[in-house]
């Protein structure tokens, strides 16, 4: 069984988190302050070293002023994320 921290769905969510941060022009320090967490927390999330729960994802969405679907719309259809079979 594949670890959920390194699952393609998790990877896509953290990619969208990173993209959202860049789009808003915030630094990891800015985000950390808004979340009242250390900068290392944001770094671990973006590096895929921390598995987010739904509450954490909602908090990030609020900071980035993005709808939750911004982060999960492409994973709503898991067929697109399945590895190609040879």
Tab-separated table of N, CA and C in Angstrom:
chain	number	residue	atom	x	y	z
A	1	UNK	N	0.848	-1.183	0.000
A	1	UNK	CA	0.000	0.000	0.000
A	1	UNK	C	0.893	1.246	0.000
A	2	UNK	N	0.548	2.171	-0.855
A	2	UNK	CA	1.342	3.398	-0.986
A	2	UNK	C	1.063	4.344	0.176
A	3	UNK	N	2.126	4.950	0.708
A	3	UNK	CA	1.979	5.925	1.789
A	3	UNK	C	1.156	7.103	1.299
A	4	UNK	N	0.219	7.567	2.137
A	4	UNK	CA	-0.629	8.685	1.736
A	4	UNK	C	0.154	9.982	1.629
A	5	UNK	N	1.273	10.084	2.344
A	5	UNK	CA	2.076	11.310	2.265
A	5	UNK	C	2.656	11.455	0.863
A	6	UNK	N	2.938	10.354	0.195
A	6	UNK	CA	3.546	10.406	-1.132
A	6	UNK	C	2.579	9.967	-2.233
A	7	UNK	N	1.317	9.899	-1.914
A	7	UNK	CA	0.295	9.516	-2.876
A	7	UNK	C	0.145	10.621	-3.928
A	8	UNK	N	-0.148	10.286	-5.179
A	8	UNK	CA	-0.314	11.311	-6.218
A	8	UNK	C	-1.363	12.372	-5.874
A	9	UNK	N	-2.401	11.990	-5.174
A	9	UNK	CA	-3.421	12.972	-4.780
A	9	UNK	C	-2.822	13.983	-3.812
A	10	UNK	N	-2.072	13.500	-2.843
A	10	UNK	CA	-1.418	14.398	-1.885
A	10	UNK	C	-0.444	15.317	-2.614
A	11	UNK	N	0.313	14.754	-3.529
A	11	UNK	CA	1.280	15.547	-4.284
A	11	UNK	C	0.578	16.657	-5.063
A	12	UNK	N	-0.564	16.364	-5.647
A	12	UNK	CA	-1.296	17.377	-6.425
A	12	UNK	C	-1.812	18.485	-5.515
A	13	UNK	N	-2.304	18.123	-4.343
A	13	UNK	CA	-2.808	19.133	-3.408
A	13	UNK	C	-1.684	20.064	-2.974
A	14	UNK	N	-0.535	19.516	-2.626
A	14	UNK	CA	0.548	20.389	-2.171
A	14	UNK	C	1.093	21.247	-3.304
A	15	UNK	N	1.038	20.727	-4.527
A	15	UNK	CA	1.431	21.544	-5.679
A	15	UNK	C	0.503	22.746	-5.803
A	16	UNK	N	-0.795	22.505	-5.646
A	16	UNK	CA	-1.764	23.598	-5.721
A	16	UNK	C	-1.574	24.587	-4.561
A	17	UNK	N	-1.217	24.083	-3.391
A	17	UNK	CA	-0.939	24.973	-2.260
A	17	UNK	C	0.231	25.900	-2.590
A	18	UNK	N	1.270	25.335	-3.137
A	18	UNK	CA	2.448	26.121	-3.508
A	18	UNK	C	2.076	27.160	-4.570
A	19	UNK	N	1.326	26.725	-5.593
A	19	UNK	CA	0.902	27.646	-6.645
A	19	UNK	C	0.057	28.785	-6.073
A	20	UNK	N	-0.833	28.449	-5.154
A	20	UNK	CA	-1.698	29.469	-4.546
A	20	UNK	C	-0.869	30.485	-3.771
A	21	UNK	N	0.137	30.006	-3.056
A	21	UNK	CA	0.980	30.930	-2.304
A	21	UNK	C	1.701	31.883	-3.242
A	22	UNK	N	2.242	31.350	-4.332
A	22	UNK	CA	2.939	32.204	-5.297
A	22	UNK	C	1.985	33.209	-5.932
A	23	UNK	N	0.781	32.763	-6.261
A	23	UNK	CA	-0.206	33.662	-6.880
A	23	UNK	C	-0.581	34.818	-5.953
A	24	UNK	N	-0.596	34.554	-4.661
A	24	UNK	CA	-0.961	35.606	-3.711
A	24	UNK	C	0.220	36.489	-3.344
A	25	UNK	N	1.420	36.075	-3.733
A	25	UNK	CA	2.606	36.868	-3.444
A	25	UNK	C	3.054	36.782	-1.994
A	26	UNK	N	2.606	35.759	-1.294
A	26	UNK	CA	2.986	35.591	0.111
A	26	UNK	C	4.234	34.735	0.237
A	27	UNK	N	5.013	35.008	1.254
A	27	UNK	CA	6.153	34.152	1.584
A	27	UNK	C	5.682	33.077	2.556
A	28	UNK	N	6.515	32.081	2.764
A	28	UNK	CA	6.180	31.062	3.760
A	28	UNK	C	6.035	31.700	5.143
A	29	UNK	N	6.833	32.697	5.424
A	29	UNK	CA	6.748	33.391	6.714
A	29	UNK	C	5.416	34.107	6.845
A	30	UNK	N	4.969	34.763	5.775
A	30	UNK	CA	3.666	35.441	5.801
A	30	UNK	C	2.540	34.450	6.103
A	31	UNK	N	2.583	33.330	5.403
A	31	UNK	CA	1.542	32.308	5.579
A	31	UNK	C	1.582	31.757	6.999
A	32	UNK	N	2.785	31.479	7.476
A	32	UNK	CA	2.940	30.942	8.827
A	32	UNK	C	2.348	31.888	9.867
A	33	UNK	N	2.601	33.173	9.708
A	33	UNK	CA	2.042	34.152	10.653
A	33	UNK	C	0.523	34.142	10.626
A	34	UNK	N	-0.052	34.071	9.419
A	34	UNK	CA	-1.509	34.067	9.301
A	34	UNK	C	-2.117	32.797	9.902
A	35	UNK	N	-1.380	31.693	9.799
A	35	UNK	CA	-1.850	30.420	10.355
A	35	UNK	C	-1.475	30.248	11.827
A	36	UNK	N	-0.654	31.184	12.312
A	36	UNK	CA	-0.125	31.086	13.681
A	36	UNK	C	0.634	29.772	13.902
A	37	UNK	N	1.465	29.482	12.929
A	37	UNK	CA	2.310	28.293	12.957
A	37	UNK	C	3.728	28.725	12.604
A	38	UNK	N	4.724	27.906	12.889
A	38	UNK	CA	6.090	28.254	12.491
A	38	UNK	C	6.270	28.131	10.972
A	39	UNK	N	7.224	28.852	10.449
A	39	UNK	CA	7.519	28.785	9.018
A	39	UNK	C	7.874	27.372	8.598
A	40	UNK	N	8.499	26.626	9.492
A	40	UNK	CA	8.890	25.257	9.157
A	40	UNK	C	7.672	24.373	8.865
A	41	UNK	N	6.529	24.688	9.469
A	41	UNK	CA	5.290	23.951	9.194
A	41	UNK	C	4.888	24.140	7.730
A	42	UNK	N	4.901	25.378	7.261
A	42	UNK	CA	4.544	25.661	5.864
A	42	UNK	C	5.544	24.987	4.931
A	43	UNK	N	6.804	25.032	5.286
A	43	UNK	CA	7.838	24.393	4.490
A	43	UNK	C	7.613	22.887	4.403
A	44	UNK	N	7.314	22.252	5.531
A	44	UNK	CA	7.062	20.806	5.543
A	44	UNK	C	5.846	20.450	4.702
A	45	UNK	N	4.808	21.279	4.779
A	45	UNK	CA	3.603	21.039	3.971
A	45	UNK	C	3.968	21.103	2.488
A	46	UNK	N	4.640	22.163	2.078
A	46	UNK	CA	4.987	22.340	0.671
A	46	UNK	C	5.984	21.296	0.174
A	47	UNK	N	6.789	20.758	1.066
A	47	UNK	CA	7.757	19.720	0.691
A	47	UNK	C	7.123	18.335	0.675
A	48	UNK	N	5.860	18.243	1.088
A	48	UNK	CA	5.177	16.960	1.116
A	48	UNK	C	5.529	16.111	2.311
A	49	UNK	N	6.112	16.718	3.329
A	49	UNK	CA	6.525	15.978	4.519
A	49	UNK	C	5.464	15.967	5.607
A	50	UNK	N	4.389	16.684	5.390
A	50	UNK	CA	3.296	16.746	6.366
A	50	UNK	C	1.986	16.491	5.641
A	51	UNK	N	1.249	15.514	6.098
A	51	UNK	CA	-0.040	15.199	5.499
A	51	UNK	C	-1.108	16.098	6.100
A	52	UNK	N	-1.771	16.874	5.249
A	52	UNK	CA	-2.804	17.794	5.704
A	52	UNK	C	-4.116	17.077	5.973
A	53	UNK	N	-4.815	17.530	6.994
A	53	UNK	CA	-6.193	17.071	7.146
A	53	UNK	C	-7.094	18.146	6.542
A	54	UNK	N	-8.378	17.886	6.472
A	54	UNK	CA	-9.297	18.800	5.793
A	54	UNK	C	-9.362	20.158	6.488
A	55	UNK	N	-9.272	20.176	7.809
A	55	UNK	CA	-9.313	21.442	8.540
A	55	UNK	C	-8.112	22.301	8.167
A	56	UNK	N	-6.940	21.703	8.084
A	56	UNK	CA	-5.741	22.449	7.700
A	56	UNK	C	-5.863	22.977	6.272
A	57	UNK	N	-6.402	22.156	5.378
A	57	UNK	CA	-6.570	22.590	3.996
A	57	UNK	C	-7.531	23.773	3.912
A	58	UNK	N	-8.600	23.747	4.684
A	58	UNK	CA	-9.543	24.864	4.709
A	58	UNK	C	-8.849	26.132	5.203
A	59	UNK	N	-7.992	26.009	6.212
A	59	UNK	CA	-7.271	27.174	6.726
A	59	UNK	C	-6.335	27.760	5.666
A	60	UNK	N	-5.650	26.908	4.934
A	60	UNK	CA	-4.803	27.397	3.842
A	60	UNK	C	-5.654	28.089	2.785
A	61	UNK	N	-6.792	27.502	2.444
A	61	UNK	CA	-7.684	28.100	1.448
A	61	UNK	C	-8.121	29.499	1.881
A	62	UNK	N	-8.408	29.660	3.158
A	62	UNK	CA	-8.793	30.971	3.678
A	62	UNK	C	-7.651	31.977	3.560
A	63	UNK	N	-6.451	31.548	3.907
A	63	UNK	CA	-5.285	32.438	3.812
A	63	UNK	C	-5.059	32.871	2.369
A	64	UNK	N	-5.193	31.933	1.438
A	64	UNK	CA	-4.952	32.234	0.033
A	64	UNK	C	-6.177	32.806	-0.668
A	65	UNK	N	-7.274	32.907	0.048
A	65	UNK	CA	-8.538	33.417	-0.497
A	65	UNK	C	-8.930	32.660	-1.770
A	66	UNK	N	-8.867	31.349	-1.643
A	66	UNK	CA	-9.223	30.452	-2.746
A	66	UNK	C	-10.337	29.528	-2.276
A	67	UNK	N	-11.229	29.137	-3.186
A	67	UNK	CA	-12.228	28.146	-2.803
A	67	UNK	C	-11.542	26.792	-2.600
A	68	UNK	N	-12.106	25.979	-1.764
A	68	UNK	CA	-11.536	24.664	-1.501
A	68	UNK	C	-11.369	23.871	-2.796
A	69	UNK	N	-12.270	24.047	-3.726
A	69	UNK	CA	-12.196	23.323	-5.000
A	69	UNK	C	-10.937	23.667	-5.797
A	70	UNK	N	-10.333	24.821	-5.546
A	70	UNK	CA	-9.077	25.171	-6.216
A	70	UNK	C	-8.029	24.093	-5.964
A	71	UNK	N	-8.063	23.512	-4.777
A	71	UNK	CA	-7.053	22.532	-4.378
A	71	UNK	C	-7.428	21.102	-4.741
A	72	UNK	N	-8.720	20.850	-4.906
A	72	UNK	CA	-9.144	19.455	-5.105
A	72	UNK	C	-9.891	19.203	-6.405
A	73	UNK	N	-10.116	20.218	-7.219
A	73	UNK	CA	-10.921	20.014	-8.424
A	73	UNK	C	-10.333	18.969	-9.362
A	74	UNK	N	-9.029	18.967	-9.537
A	74	UNK	CA	-8.402	18.010	-10.454
A	74	UNK	C	-8.333	16.596	-9.889
A	75	UNK	N	-8.538	16.452	-8.602
A	75	UNK	CA	-8.504	15.107	-8.021
A	75	UNK	C	-9.901	14.541	-7.822
A	76	UNK	N	-10.906	15.334	-8.158
A	76	UNK	CA	-12.275	14.849	-8.037
A	76	UNK	C	-12.497	13.648	-8.947
A	77	UNK	N	-11.747	13.578	-10.029
A	77	UNK	CA	-11.794	12.443	-10.932
A	77	UNK	C	-10.481	11.683	-10.799
A	78	UNK	N	-10.406	10.708	-9.891
A	78	UNK	CA	-9.135	10.022	-9.607
A	78	UNK	C	-8.570	9.244	-10.789
A	79	UNK	N	-9.349	8.995	-11.811
A	79	UNK	CA	-8.843	8.261	-12.969
A	79	UNK	C	-7.655	8.997	-13.589
A	80	UNK	N	-7.685	10.327	-13.573
A	80	UNK	CA	-6.609	11.109	-14.167
A	80	UNK	C	-5.293	10.958	-13.415
A	81	UNK	N	-5.346	10.537	-12.160
A	81	UNK	CA	-4.133	10.437	-11.361
A	81	UNK	C	-3.571	9.025	-11.281
A	82	UNK	N	-4.249	8.086	-11.857
A	82	UNK	CA	-3.736	6.710	-11.825
A	82	UNK	C	-2.503	6.599	-12.704
A	83	UNK	N	-1.519	5.847	-12.245
A	83	UNK	CA	-0.318	5.678	-13.067
A	83	UNK	C	-0.674	4.984	-14.377
A	84	UNK	N	0.011	5.357	-15.432
A	84	UNK	CA	-0.211	4.713	-16.732
A	84	UNK	C	0.308	3.292	-16.673
A	85	UNK	N	-0.493	2.364	-17.160
A	85	UNK	CA	-0.040	0.967	-17.189
A	85	UNK	C	0.718	0.715	-18.474
A	86	UNK	N	1.743	-0.105	-18.362
A	86	UNK	CA	2.587	-0.390	-19.539
A	86	UNK	C	2.069	-1.570	-20.279
